[in-house]
Short mmCIF file of N, CA and C in Angstrom, two decimals:
data_model
loop_
_atom_site.label_atom_id
_atom_site.label_comp_id
_atom_site.label_asym_id
_atom_site.label_seq_id
_atom_site.Cartn_x
_atom_site.Cartn_y
_atom_site.Cartn_z
N MET A 1 89.09 51.41 135.60
CA MET A 1 88.97 52.62 135.96
C MET A 1 89.90 53.01 134.71
N LYS A 2 88.69 54.04 134.85
CA LYS A 2 89.77 55.37 133.03
C LYS A 2 89.93 56.82 133.65
N PRO A 3 91.77 56.80 132.80
CA PRO A 3 92.07 57.46 133.45
C PRO A 3 91.29 59.36 132.75
N PHE A 4 91.64 60.72 133.37
CA PHE A 4 90.95 61.37 133.11
C PHE A 4 92.38 62.65 132.41
N ILE A 5 92.08 62.55 131.19
CA ILE A 5 93.12 63.50 130.46
C ILE A 5 92.71 64.70 129.63
N PRO A 6 93.13 65.80 130.02
CA PRO A 6 91.60 66.40 129.35
C PRO A 6 92.57 67.11 128.36
N GLU A 7 91.35 67.39 127.24
CA GLU A 7 91.47 67.59 125.77
C GLU A 7 91.95 68.67 126.05
N TYR A 8 91.61 69.82 127.01
CA TYR A 8 92.56 71.13 126.18
C TYR A 8 93.17 71.49 127.90
N ILE A 9 94.28 71.81 127.72
CA ILE A 9 95.34 72.43 129.37
C ILE A 9 95.04 73.58 129.35
N PRO A 10 94.05 74.31 130.51
CA PRO A 10 93.41 75.52 130.33
C PRO A 10 95.09 76.47 130.28
N ALA A 11 96.26 75.53 130.30
CA ALA A 11 97.52 76.57 131.29
C ALA A 11 98.51 77.56 130.32
N VAL A 12 98.92 78.29 130.08
CA VAL A 12 99.48 78.75 129.26
C VAL A 12 101.58 78.59 130.28
N GLY A 13 101.88 78.08 129.36
CA GLY A 13 103.09 77.42 130.87
C GLY A 13 103.16 76.21 131.77
N ASP A 14 103.82 76.49 132.87
CA ASP A 14 103.33 76.04 133.51
C ASP A 14 101.99 74.92 133.39
N ILE A 15 101.91 73.58 133.71
CA ILE A 15 100.50 72.54 132.64
C ILE A 15 99.54 72.95 134.79
N ASP A 16 98.62 73.21 134.47
CA ASP A 16 97.94 73.38 135.38
C ASP A 16 97.17 71.89 136.13
N SER A 17 97.26 72.04 137.42
CA SER A 17 96.56 70.81 138.20
C SER A 17 95.13 70.68 139.05
N PHE A 18 94.91 71.30 137.90
CA PHE A 18 92.79 71.73 137.64
C PHE A 18 92.10 71.80 139.06
N LEU A 19 93.63 72.55 140.23
CA LEU A 19 93.45 72.13 141.61
C LEU A 19 92.57 74.30 141.38
N LYS A 20 91.75 74.23 141.91
CA LYS A 20 90.91 75.83 142.12
C LYS A 20 90.40 76.18 143.40
N VAL A 21 90.95 76.98 143.76
CA VAL A 21 90.37 77.84 145.23
C VAL A 21 88.90 78.44 144.79
N PRO A 22 87.57 78.31 145.28
CA PRO A 22 86.13 78.60 145.02
C PRO A 22 85.92 79.74 145.23
N HIS A 23 84.78 80.26 144.14
CA HIS A 23 84.71 81.37 144.20
C HIS A 23 84.28 81.56 145.83
N PRO A 24 84.77 82.88 146.72
CA PRO A 24 84.15 83.07 148.16
C PRO A 24 82.99 82.42 148.30
N GLU A 25 82.16 83.65 147.41
CA GLU A 25 80.32 83.44 147.18
C GLU A 25 79.92 82.43 146.83
N GLY A 26 80.67 81.13 146.01
CA GLY A 26 80.37 79.83 145.90
C GLY A 26 79.66 80.26 144.36
N LYS A 27 79.82 81.22 143.80
CA LYS A 27 79.50 81.09 142.65
C LYS A 27 80.85 80.51 141.64
N LYS A 28 80.25 80.22 140.24
CA LYS A 28 81.20 79.50 139.46
C LYS A 28 81.46 80.53 138.68
N ASP A 29 82.83 80.25 138.64
CA ASP A 29 83.87 81.63 137.66
C ASP A 29 84.62 81.54 136.10
N GLY A 30 84.22 80.02 136.15
CA GLY A 30 84.97 78.68 135.34
C GLY A 30 86.23 79.54 134.76
N LEU A 31 87.20 79.41 136.03
CA LEU A 31 88.85 79.41 135.66
C LEU A 31 89.04 78.15 135.77
N GLY A 32 90.10 78.77 134.55
CA GLY A 32 90.64 77.58 133.69
C GLY A 32 90.12 76.72 132.78
N LEU A 33 88.48 76.83 132.46
CA LEU A 33 88.51 76.49 131.87
C LEU A 33 86.96 77.08 130.46
N THR A 34 86.85 78.34 131.11
CA THR A 34 86.18 78.74 129.71
C THR A 34 87.27 80.58 130.13
N LEU A 35 87.79 80.90 131.19
CA LEU A 35 88.36 81.74 131.57
C LEU A 35 90.05 81.73 132.00
N LEU A 36 91.66 81.64 130.65
CA LEU A 36 92.62 81.36 130.79
C LEU A 36 93.40 81.74 132.33
N ASP A 37 93.57 80.47 132.70
CA ASP A 37 94.15 80.33 134.58
C ASP A 37 95.36 80.51 134.57
N GLU A 38 96.31 81.25 133.79
CA GLU A 38 97.99 80.64 133.74
C GLU A 38 98.56 81.28 135.20
N PRO A 39 99.25 80.25 135.53
CA PRO A 39 100.10 80.33 137.02
C PRO A 39 101.41 81.19 136.57
N ALA A 40 101.98 81.89 135.58
CA ALA A 40 103.05 82.19 135.00
C ALA A 40 102.86 83.83 136.04
N SER A 41 104.04 84.16 135.89
CA SER A 41 104.52 85.20 136.53
C SER A 41 103.83 86.55 135.83
N HIS A 42 104.75 86.38 134.20
CA HIS A 42 104.17 87.05 133.64
C HIS A 42 103.21 86.92 132.40
N GLN A 43 101.77 87.81 132.26
CA GLN A 43 100.95 87.02 132.17
C GLN A 43 100.54 86.80 130.70
N SER A 44 99.90 86.38 129.55
CA SER A 44 99.82 86.78 128.78
C SER A 44 98.24 87.66 127.93
N ASP A 45 98.70 89.10 127.43
CA ASP A 45 97.26 89.26 126.86
C ASP A 45 96.40 88.57 126.28
N PRO A 46 95.31 88.55 126.82
CA PRO A 46 94.26 87.00 126.04
C PRO A 46 93.32 87.75 123.85
N ALA A 47 93.86 89.04 124.23
CA ALA A 47 94.08 89.21 122.76
C ALA A 47 94.71 88.18 121.98
N VAL A 48 96.25 88.96 122.11
CA VAL A 48 96.97 88.17 121.28
C VAL A 48 97.14 86.28 121.34
N LEU A 49 97.02 86.10 122.70
CA LEU A 49 97.01 84.76 122.58
C LEU A 49 95.55 84.29 121.94
N ASP A 50 94.37 85.04 121.55
CA ASP A 50 93.58 84.58 121.03
C ASP A 50 93.86 84.70 119.19
N MET A 51 94.41 86.10 118.96
CA MET A 51 95.17 85.33 117.84
C MET A 51 95.88 85.11 117.37
N ARG A 52 97.19 83.66 117.93
CA ARG A 52 97.95 82.85 117.56
C ARG A 52 97.81 81.67 118.03
N LEU A 53 95.95 81.54 117.91
CA LEU A 53 94.95 79.82 118.64
C LEU A 53 94.34 80.27 116.74
N ARG A 54 93.85 81.55 117.04
CA ARG A 54 93.25 82.26 115.14
C ARG A 54 94.53 81.74 114.19
N LEU A 55 95.15 81.87 114.06
CA LEU A 55 96.23 81.48 112.91
C LEU A 55 96.57 80.33 113.22
N ALA A 56 96.43 79.44 114.26
CA ALA A 56 96.84 77.61 114.55
C ALA A 56 95.74 77.03 113.77
N SER A 57 94.41 77.23 113.87
CA SER A 57 92.73 76.66 114.17
C SER A 57 93.16 76.78 111.99
N LYS A 58 92.22 76.32 111.86
CA LYS A 58 91.91 75.99 110.37
C LYS A 58 89.78 76.19 109.56
N GLN A 59 89.79 76.61 111.40
CA GLN A 59 88.04 76.79 111.21
C GLN A 59 88.29 78.35 110.55
N THR A 60 87.24 78.51 109.49
CA THR A 60 86.64 79.86 109.32
C THR A 60 84.95 80.60 110.10
N ASN A 61 84.46 79.59 111.19
CA ASN A 61 83.22 80.86 111.97
C ASN A 61 83.66 80.58 112.40
N LEU A 62 84.69 81.57 112.91
CA LEU A 62 85.43 81.77 114.62
C LEU A 62 84.11 83.46 114.97
N LYS A 63 83.51 83.06 116.01
CA LYS A 63 83.68 84.74 116.85
C LYS A 63 84.65 85.77 116.18
N PRO A 64 83.67 86.91 116.71
CA PRO A 64 84.66 87.85 116.54
C PRO A 64 85.77 87.79 117.87
N ILE A 65 86.73 88.56 117.29
CA ILE A 65 87.56 89.31 118.52
C ILE A 65 87.65 90.24 119.42
N THR A 66 87.93 90.36 120.77
CA THR A 66 87.70 90.71 122.22
C THR A 66 88.89 91.69 122.14
N VAL A 67 88.81 92.62 121.61
CA VAL A 67 90.35 93.67 122.15
C VAL A 67 90.14 94.62 122.90
N ARG A 68 90.89 95.21 123.49
CA ARG A 68 91.19 95.59 125.41
C ARG A 68 91.48 96.40 124.69
N CYS A 69 91.02 97.36 125.03
CA CYS A 69 91.55 98.62 125.28
C CYS A 69 92.68 99.68 126.60
N ILE A 70 93.97 100.31 125.84
CA ILE A 70 94.37 100.75 127.27
C ILE A 70 94.27 102.21 127.64
N GLU A 71 93.76 102.16 129.05
CA GLU A 71 93.17 103.41 129.54
C GLU A 71 93.92 104.78 129.59
N SER A 72 94.27 105.16 129.04
CA SER A 72 95.32 106.67 128.66
C SER A 72 95.88 105.89 127.97
N ALA A 73 95.95 105.52 126.79
CA ALA A 73 97.03 105.07 126.06
C ALA A 73 98.27 106.51 125.80
N ASP A 74 98.09 107.27 126.04
CA ASP A 74 98.89 108.76 125.51
C ASP A 74 99.89 108.34 126.79
N LYS A 75 99.34 107.99 128.14
CA LYS A 75 100.25 108.64 129.08
C LYS A 75 101.22 107.20 129.72
N GLU A 76 100.96 105.57 129.46
CA GLU A 76 101.04 104.64 129.03
C GLU A 76 102.07 104.16 127.77
N PRO A 77 103.59 104.64 127.32
CA PRO A 77 104.08 104.57 125.64
C PRO A 77 103.91 102.54 126.51
N LYS A 78 105.43 102.96 127.18
CA LYS A 78 105.68 100.83 127.38
C LYS A 78 104.19 100.36 126.66
N LYS A 79 103.40 100.73 127.80
CA LYS A 79 101.90 99.37 126.84
C LYS A 79 101.56 99.20 125.48
N VAL A 80 101.69 100.95 124.73
CA VAL A 80 101.06 100.68 123.41
C VAL A 80 102.73 99.99 123.11
N THR A 81 103.40 100.06 123.46
CA THR A 81 104.76 99.56 122.77
C THR A 81 104.43 98.15 122.30
N ARG A 82 104.21 97.91 123.11
CA ARG A 82 104.19 96.52 124.46
C ARG A 82 103.55 95.74 123.63
N TRP A 83 102.09 96.07 122.77
CA TRP A 83 100.89 95.88 122.46
C TRP A 83 101.75 96.03 120.80
N ILE A 84 102.23 96.47 120.66
CA ILE A 84 102.26 97.15 118.69
C ILE A 84 103.19 95.47 118.52
N GLU A 85 104.77 95.64 119.75
CA GLU A 85 105.51 94.90 118.88
C GLU A 85 104.81 92.77 119.40
N ASN A 86 103.81 92.51 120.53
CA ASN A 86 102.98 91.77 120.53
C ASN A 86 102.67 91.45 119.00
N ILE A 87 102.45 92.09 118.97
CA ILE A 87 100.91 91.89 117.29
C ILE A 87 102.14 92.10 116.29
N GLN A 88 102.81 92.55 116.12
CA GLN A 88 104.46 92.52 115.16
C GLN A 88 104.70 91.18 114.86
N LYS A 89 104.81 90.39 115.95
CA LYS A 89 105.51 88.93 116.65
C LYS A 89 104.47 87.67 116.39
N VAL A 90 103.09 88.18 116.33
CA VAL A 90 102.53 87.03 116.00
C VAL A 90 101.79 86.89 114.46
N HIS A 91 103.12 87.89 113.69
CA HIS A 91 102.20 88.05 112.49
C HIS A 91 103.59 87.45 111.72
N ARG A 92 104.72 88.08 112.75
CA ARG A 92 106.35 87.42 112.11
C ARG A 92 106.00 85.58 112.47
N GLU A 93 105.85 85.16 113.60
CA GLU A 93 105.20 83.54 113.10
C GLU A 93 104.26 83.15 112.85
N LYS A 94 103.10 84.01 111.51
CA LYS A 94 102.22 83.01 111.14
C LYS A 94 102.46 82.20 110.13
N PRO A 95 102.38 81.24 110.59
CA PRO A 95 102.39 80.14 109.88
C PRO A 95 102.20 80.33 108.45
N PRO A 96 102.83 79.86 107.10
CA PRO A 96 102.56 79.82 105.66
C PRO A 96 101.47 79.28 105.29
N PRO A 97 100.69 79.76 104.28
CA PRO A 97 99.58 79.25 103.89
C PRO A 97 100.02 77.81 103.88
N THR A 98 99.03 76.91 103.46
CA THR A 98 99.15 75.27 103.12
C THR A 98 97.87 75.54 101.97
N VAL A 99 98.93 74.50 100.85
CA VAL A 99 97.53 74.47 100.07
C VAL A 99 96.97 72.49 99.43
N ILE A 100 96.11 72.38 100.24
CA ILE A 100 95.59 71.04 99.85
C ILE A 100 95.25 71.04 98.08
N TYR A 101 95.82 69.20 97.24
CA TYR A 101 95.64 68.98 96.22
C TYR A 101 94.90 68.01 95.96
N SER A 102 94.16 68.30 95.30
CA SER A 102 93.50 66.64 95.55
C SER A 102 94.55 65.57 94.69
N ASN A 103 95.51 66.19 94.10
CA ASN A 103 96.37 64.52 93.60
C ASN A 103 97.25 65.16 94.14
N GLN A 104 98.11 63.53 94.10
CA GLN A 104 99.49 64.57 94.40
C GLN A 104 100.51 64.85 93.73
N MET A 105 101.35 65.74 94.12
CA MET A 105 102.06 66.71 93.70
C MET A 105 103.70 66.46 95.05
N PRO A 106 104.69 66.73 93.10
CA PRO A 106 105.26 66.83 93.77
C PRO A 106 106.03 67.82 94.87
N ASP A 107 107.48 67.36 96.00
CA ASP A 107 107.84 68.37 96.88
C ASP A 107 108.15 69.42 95.72
N ILE A 108 108.15 70.73 96.29
CA ILE A 108 109.26 72.02 95.62
C ILE A 108 110.62 71.44 95.19
N GLU A 109 110.76 71.14 96.46
CA GLU A 109 112.58 70.93 96.75
C GLU A 109 112.93 69.90 95.34
N GLN A 110 112.26 69.32 95.64
CA GLN A 110 112.12 67.40 94.25
C GLN A 110 111.94 68.07 93.21
N LEU A 111 111.47 69.04 93.07
CA LEU A 111 111.46 69.63 91.77
C LEU A 111 112.73 70.83 91.18
N MET A 112 113.36 70.91 92.26
CA MET A 112 114.46 72.33 91.91
C MET A 112 115.71 71.54 92.15
N GLN A 113 115.77 70.62 91.95
CA GLN A 113 116.88 69.28 91.62
C GLN A 113 117.66 69.54 90.45
N VAL A 114 119.25 68.86 90.49
CA VAL A 114 119.69 69.71 89.34
C VAL A 114 119.25 68.60 88.20
N TRP A 115 119.17 68.70 86.99
CA TRP A 115 118.48 67.83 85.55
C TRP A 115 119.63 67.42 85.59
N PRO A 116 119.33 66.13 84.71
CA PRO A 116 120.65 65.28 84.14
C PRO A 116 121.77 65.91 83.23
N PRO A 117 122.55 65.97 83.62
CA PRO A 117 123.59 66.25 82.27
C PRO A 117 123.18 66.25 80.63
N GLU A 118 122.45 65.15 80.26
CA GLU A 118 121.95 64.97 78.81
C GLU A 118 121.21 66.19 79.06
N PHE A 119 120.10 66.17 79.99
CA PHE A 119 119.32 67.06 79.37
C PHE A 119 120.02 68.14 79.37
N GLU A 120 120.51 68.86 80.29
CA GLU A 120 120.86 69.90 80.41
C GLU A 120 122.37 70.42 79.10
N GLU A 121 122.77 69.49 78.64
CA GLU A 121 122.52 69.48 76.83
C GLU A 121 122.03 69.67 76.16
N LEU A 122 120.48 69.06 75.57
CA LEU A 122 119.60 68.98 74.69
C LEU A 122 119.41 70.27 74.72
N LEU A 123 119.27 71.24 76.21
CA LEU A 123 118.55 72.82 76.35
C LEU A 123 119.86 73.25 75.80
N LYS A 124 120.81 73.74 75.24
CA LYS A 124 121.58 74.70 74.69
C LYS A 124 121.45 74.00 73.13
N THR A 125 120.99 73.21 73.03
CA THR A 125 120.84 72.86 71.10
C THR A 125 119.48 72.90 70.98
N VAL A 126 118.59 72.73 71.44
CA VAL A 126 116.87 73.21 71.16
C VAL A 126 116.64 74.01 72.34
N PRO A 127 115.67 74.44 71.13
CA PRO A 127 115.33 76.12 72.28
C PRO A 127 113.72 75.49 72.73
N LEU A 128 113.21 76.07 74.02
CA LEU A 128 112.26 76.07 74.73
C LEU A 128 110.85 76.61 73.87
N PRO A 129 109.79 75.84 72.92
CA PRO A 129 108.96 76.36 72.75
C PRO A 129 108.60 78.03 73.60
N SER A 130 108.24 78.89 71.83
CA SER A 130 108.28 79.97 72.73
C SER A 130 107.12 80.47 73.44
N ALA A 131 106.22 81.64 73.39
CA ALA A 131 105.16 81.87 73.64
C ALA A 131 104.15 82.17 72.74
N ASP A 132 105.16 82.47 71.02
CA ASP A 132 104.50 82.50 70.14
C ASP A 132 104.00 81.57 69.32
N ILE A 133 104.21 80.61 69.91
CA ILE A 133 103.90 78.92 69.66
C ILE A 133 102.52 79.00 68.95
N ASP A 134 101.97 78.30 68.52
CA ASP A 134 100.70 77.99 67.33
C ASP A 134 100.02 77.00 68.92
N LEU A 135 99.62 77.52 70.18
CA LEU A 135 99.07 76.94 70.76
C LEU A 135 97.93 77.79 71.80
N THR A 136 96.78 76.74 72.34
CA THR A 136 95.94 77.94 73.33
C THR A 136 96.54 77.94 74.72
N THR A 137 96.87 78.98 75.51
CA THR A 137 96.80 78.82 76.70
C THR A 137 96.94 77.85 77.49
N GLU A 138 96.39 77.07 77.36
CA GLU A 138 95.60 75.58 78.36
C GLU A 138 97.49 75.01 77.91
N GLN A 139 97.09 74.78 76.98
CA GLN A 139 97.45 74.00 76.10
C GLN A 139 99.23 74.16 75.83
N TYR A 140 99.34 75.07 76.17
CA TYR A 140 101.09 76.00 76.63
C TYR A 140 101.65 75.63 77.70
N ALA A 141 100.34 75.91 78.83
CA ALA A 141 100.68 76.00 80.31
C ALA A 141 100.93 74.12 80.67
N ARG A 142 100.17 73.67 79.10
CA ARG A 142 100.79 72.16 79.73
C ARG A 142 102.22 71.40 79.68
N VAL A 143 102.26 71.96 78.30
CA VAL A 143 103.50 72.30 77.45
C VAL A 143 104.89 72.70 78.51
N VAL A 144 104.46 73.43 78.67
CA VAL A 144 105.53 74.29 80.32
C VAL A 144 105.56 73.42 81.47
N CYS A 145 104.28 72.73 81.83
CA CYS A 145 104.36 71.94 83.13
C CYS A 145 105.62 70.48 82.78
N SER A 146 105.12 70.07 81.84
CA SER A 146 105.45 68.84 81.36
C SER A 146 107.11 68.71 81.14
N ILE A 147 107.81 69.88 80.72
CA ILE A 147 108.92 69.98 80.54
C ILE A 147 109.27 70.10 81.77
N LEU A 148 108.35 70.75 82.94
CA LEU A 148 109.61 71.25 83.90
C LEU A 148 109.08 69.92 85.27
N ASP A 149 108.40 68.92 84.34
CA ASP A 149 108.43 67.40 85.22
C ASP A 149 107.20 68.17 86.91
N VAL A 150 106.64 69.02 86.03
CA VAL A 150 105.27 69.17 87.14
C VAL A 150 103.96 68.12 86.49
N PRO A 151 103.51 67.87 87.40
CA PRO A 151 102.33 66.99 86.90
C PRO A 151 101.31 67.23 86.69
N ILE A 152 100.07 67.04 85.55
CA ILE A 152 99.31 67.98 85.32
C ILE A 152 98.27 65.94 85.21
N TYR A 153 97.48 67.12 86.25
CA TYR A 153 95.74 66.12 86.37
C TYR A 153 94.64 66.47 85.95
N ASP A 154 93.92 66.06 85.91
CA ASP A 154 92.41 66.91 85.50
C ASP A 154 92.35 68.73 85.81
N ASN A 155 92.95 69.01 87.10
CA ASN A 155 92.56 70.05 87.13
C ASN A 155 94.09 71.00 87.01
N LEU A 156 93.83 71.64 86.52
CA LEU A 156 95.42 72.39 85.78
C LEU A 156 95.80 73.20 86.09
N VAL A 157 94.83 74.77 87.49
CA VAL A 157 94.51 75.13 88.29
C VAL A 157 95.86 74.68 88.99
N GLU A 158 95.73 73.52 89.58
CA GLU A 158 96.76 72.70 91.43
C GLU A 158 98.19 72.71 89.99
N SER A 159 98.19 72.50 88.91
CA SER A 159 99.53 72.56 87.81
C SER A 159 100.46 73.16 87.97
N LEU A 160 99.59 74.69 87.93
CA LEU A 160 100.02 75.81 86.93
C LEU A 160 100.37 76.52 89.02
N HIS A 161 99.90 76.49 90.48
CA HIS A 161 99.64 76.45 91.28
C HIS A 161 101.71 75.88 91.44
N VAL A 162 101.50 74.40 91.23
CA VAL A 162 102.99 74.20 91.47
C VAL A 162 104.38 74.87 91.14
N LEU A 163 103.45 74.68 89.95
CA LEU A 163 104.15 75.81 88.59
C LEU A 163 105.52 76.94 89.08
N PHE A 164 104.08 78.13 89.66
CA PHE A 164 104.62 79.62 89.77
C PHE A 164 104.90 79.09 91.21
N THR A 165 104.56 78.54 92.33
CA THR A 165 105.34 78.05 93.10
C THR A 165 107.29 77.49 93.37
N LEU A 166 107.05 77.29 91.90
CA LEU A 166 108.73 76.73 91.75
C LEU A 166 109.10 77.46 91.29
N TYR A 167 108.27 78.63 90.52
CA TYR A 167 109.33 79.44 90.04
C TYR A 167 109.71 80.76 91.44
N ALA A 168 108.17 80.90 92.22
CA ALA A 168 109.02 81.83 92.99
C ALA A 168 110.43 81.10 94.01
N GLU A 169 110.07 79.85 93.71
CA GLU A 169 111.15 79.44 94.87
C GLU A 169 112.57 79.67 94.27
N PHE A 170 112.69 79.66 93.36
CA PHE A 170 113.75 79.74 91.89
C PHE A 170 114.05 81.57 91.87
N LYS A 171 113.42 82.79 92.14
CA LYS A 171 112.89 83.39 92.53
C LYS A 171 113.96 83.78 93.51
N LYS A 172 113.91 83.26 94.58
CA LYS A 172 114.72 83.95 96.15
C LYS A 172 115.68 83.60 96.53
N ASN A 173 116.23 82.46 95.34
CA ASN A 173 117.52 81.34 95.63
C ASN A 173 118.19 82.07 95.21
N GLN A 174 119.23 81.90 95.84
CA GLN A 174 119.86 82.94 95.79
C GLN A 174 121.11 82.74 94.97
N HIS A 175 120.96 81.22 94.94
CA HIS A 175 122.13 80.55 93.69
C HIS A 175 121.78 81.19 92.02
N PHE A 176 120.58 81.81 92.01
CA PHE A 176 120.20 82.15 90.84
C PHE A 176 120.39 83.24 90.84
N GLN A 177 120.14 83.91 91.84
CA GLN A 177 120.73 86.06 91.93
C GLN A 177 121.75 86.55 90.96
N HIS A 178 121.78 87.50 89.62
CA HIS A 178 122.16 87.92 88.96
C HIS A 178 123.38 89.26 89.20
#
């Protein structure tokens, strides 16, 4: 005998036991399967929940969102304010975008580590190549990536993405603020 383990848990909060009271007229209502069945006393807004699930999903061919309207919104300022706060919370909790590289790239934290003292001393005496050097833009990008230990593979765009991500991390790091 194989146990039934549901792929999706239809309830938010407490785990739903799948025990449903049938519709009095015998109609199929899809409660817990196609409609959210939430046993908690504080019900989630289906549109906000849908937005959260969309943000967590990697799918691109999603159906359009159904957004409910607030009847007499001018007389229900608390509902409007709650809706705005919920949407702002969804946007604040939005996961950062991820990039999948075709080759292994180092972690940004690893690239931000302190250089060996010998290299630091060498940088004081030997100037870095300036933009006036006689190189094409692609060659110059490869030189800069090499100096900063960013690997260069067939796709230079991925290396430049790592380089600019590293630059952005340094810009927002408090230790490098002037």
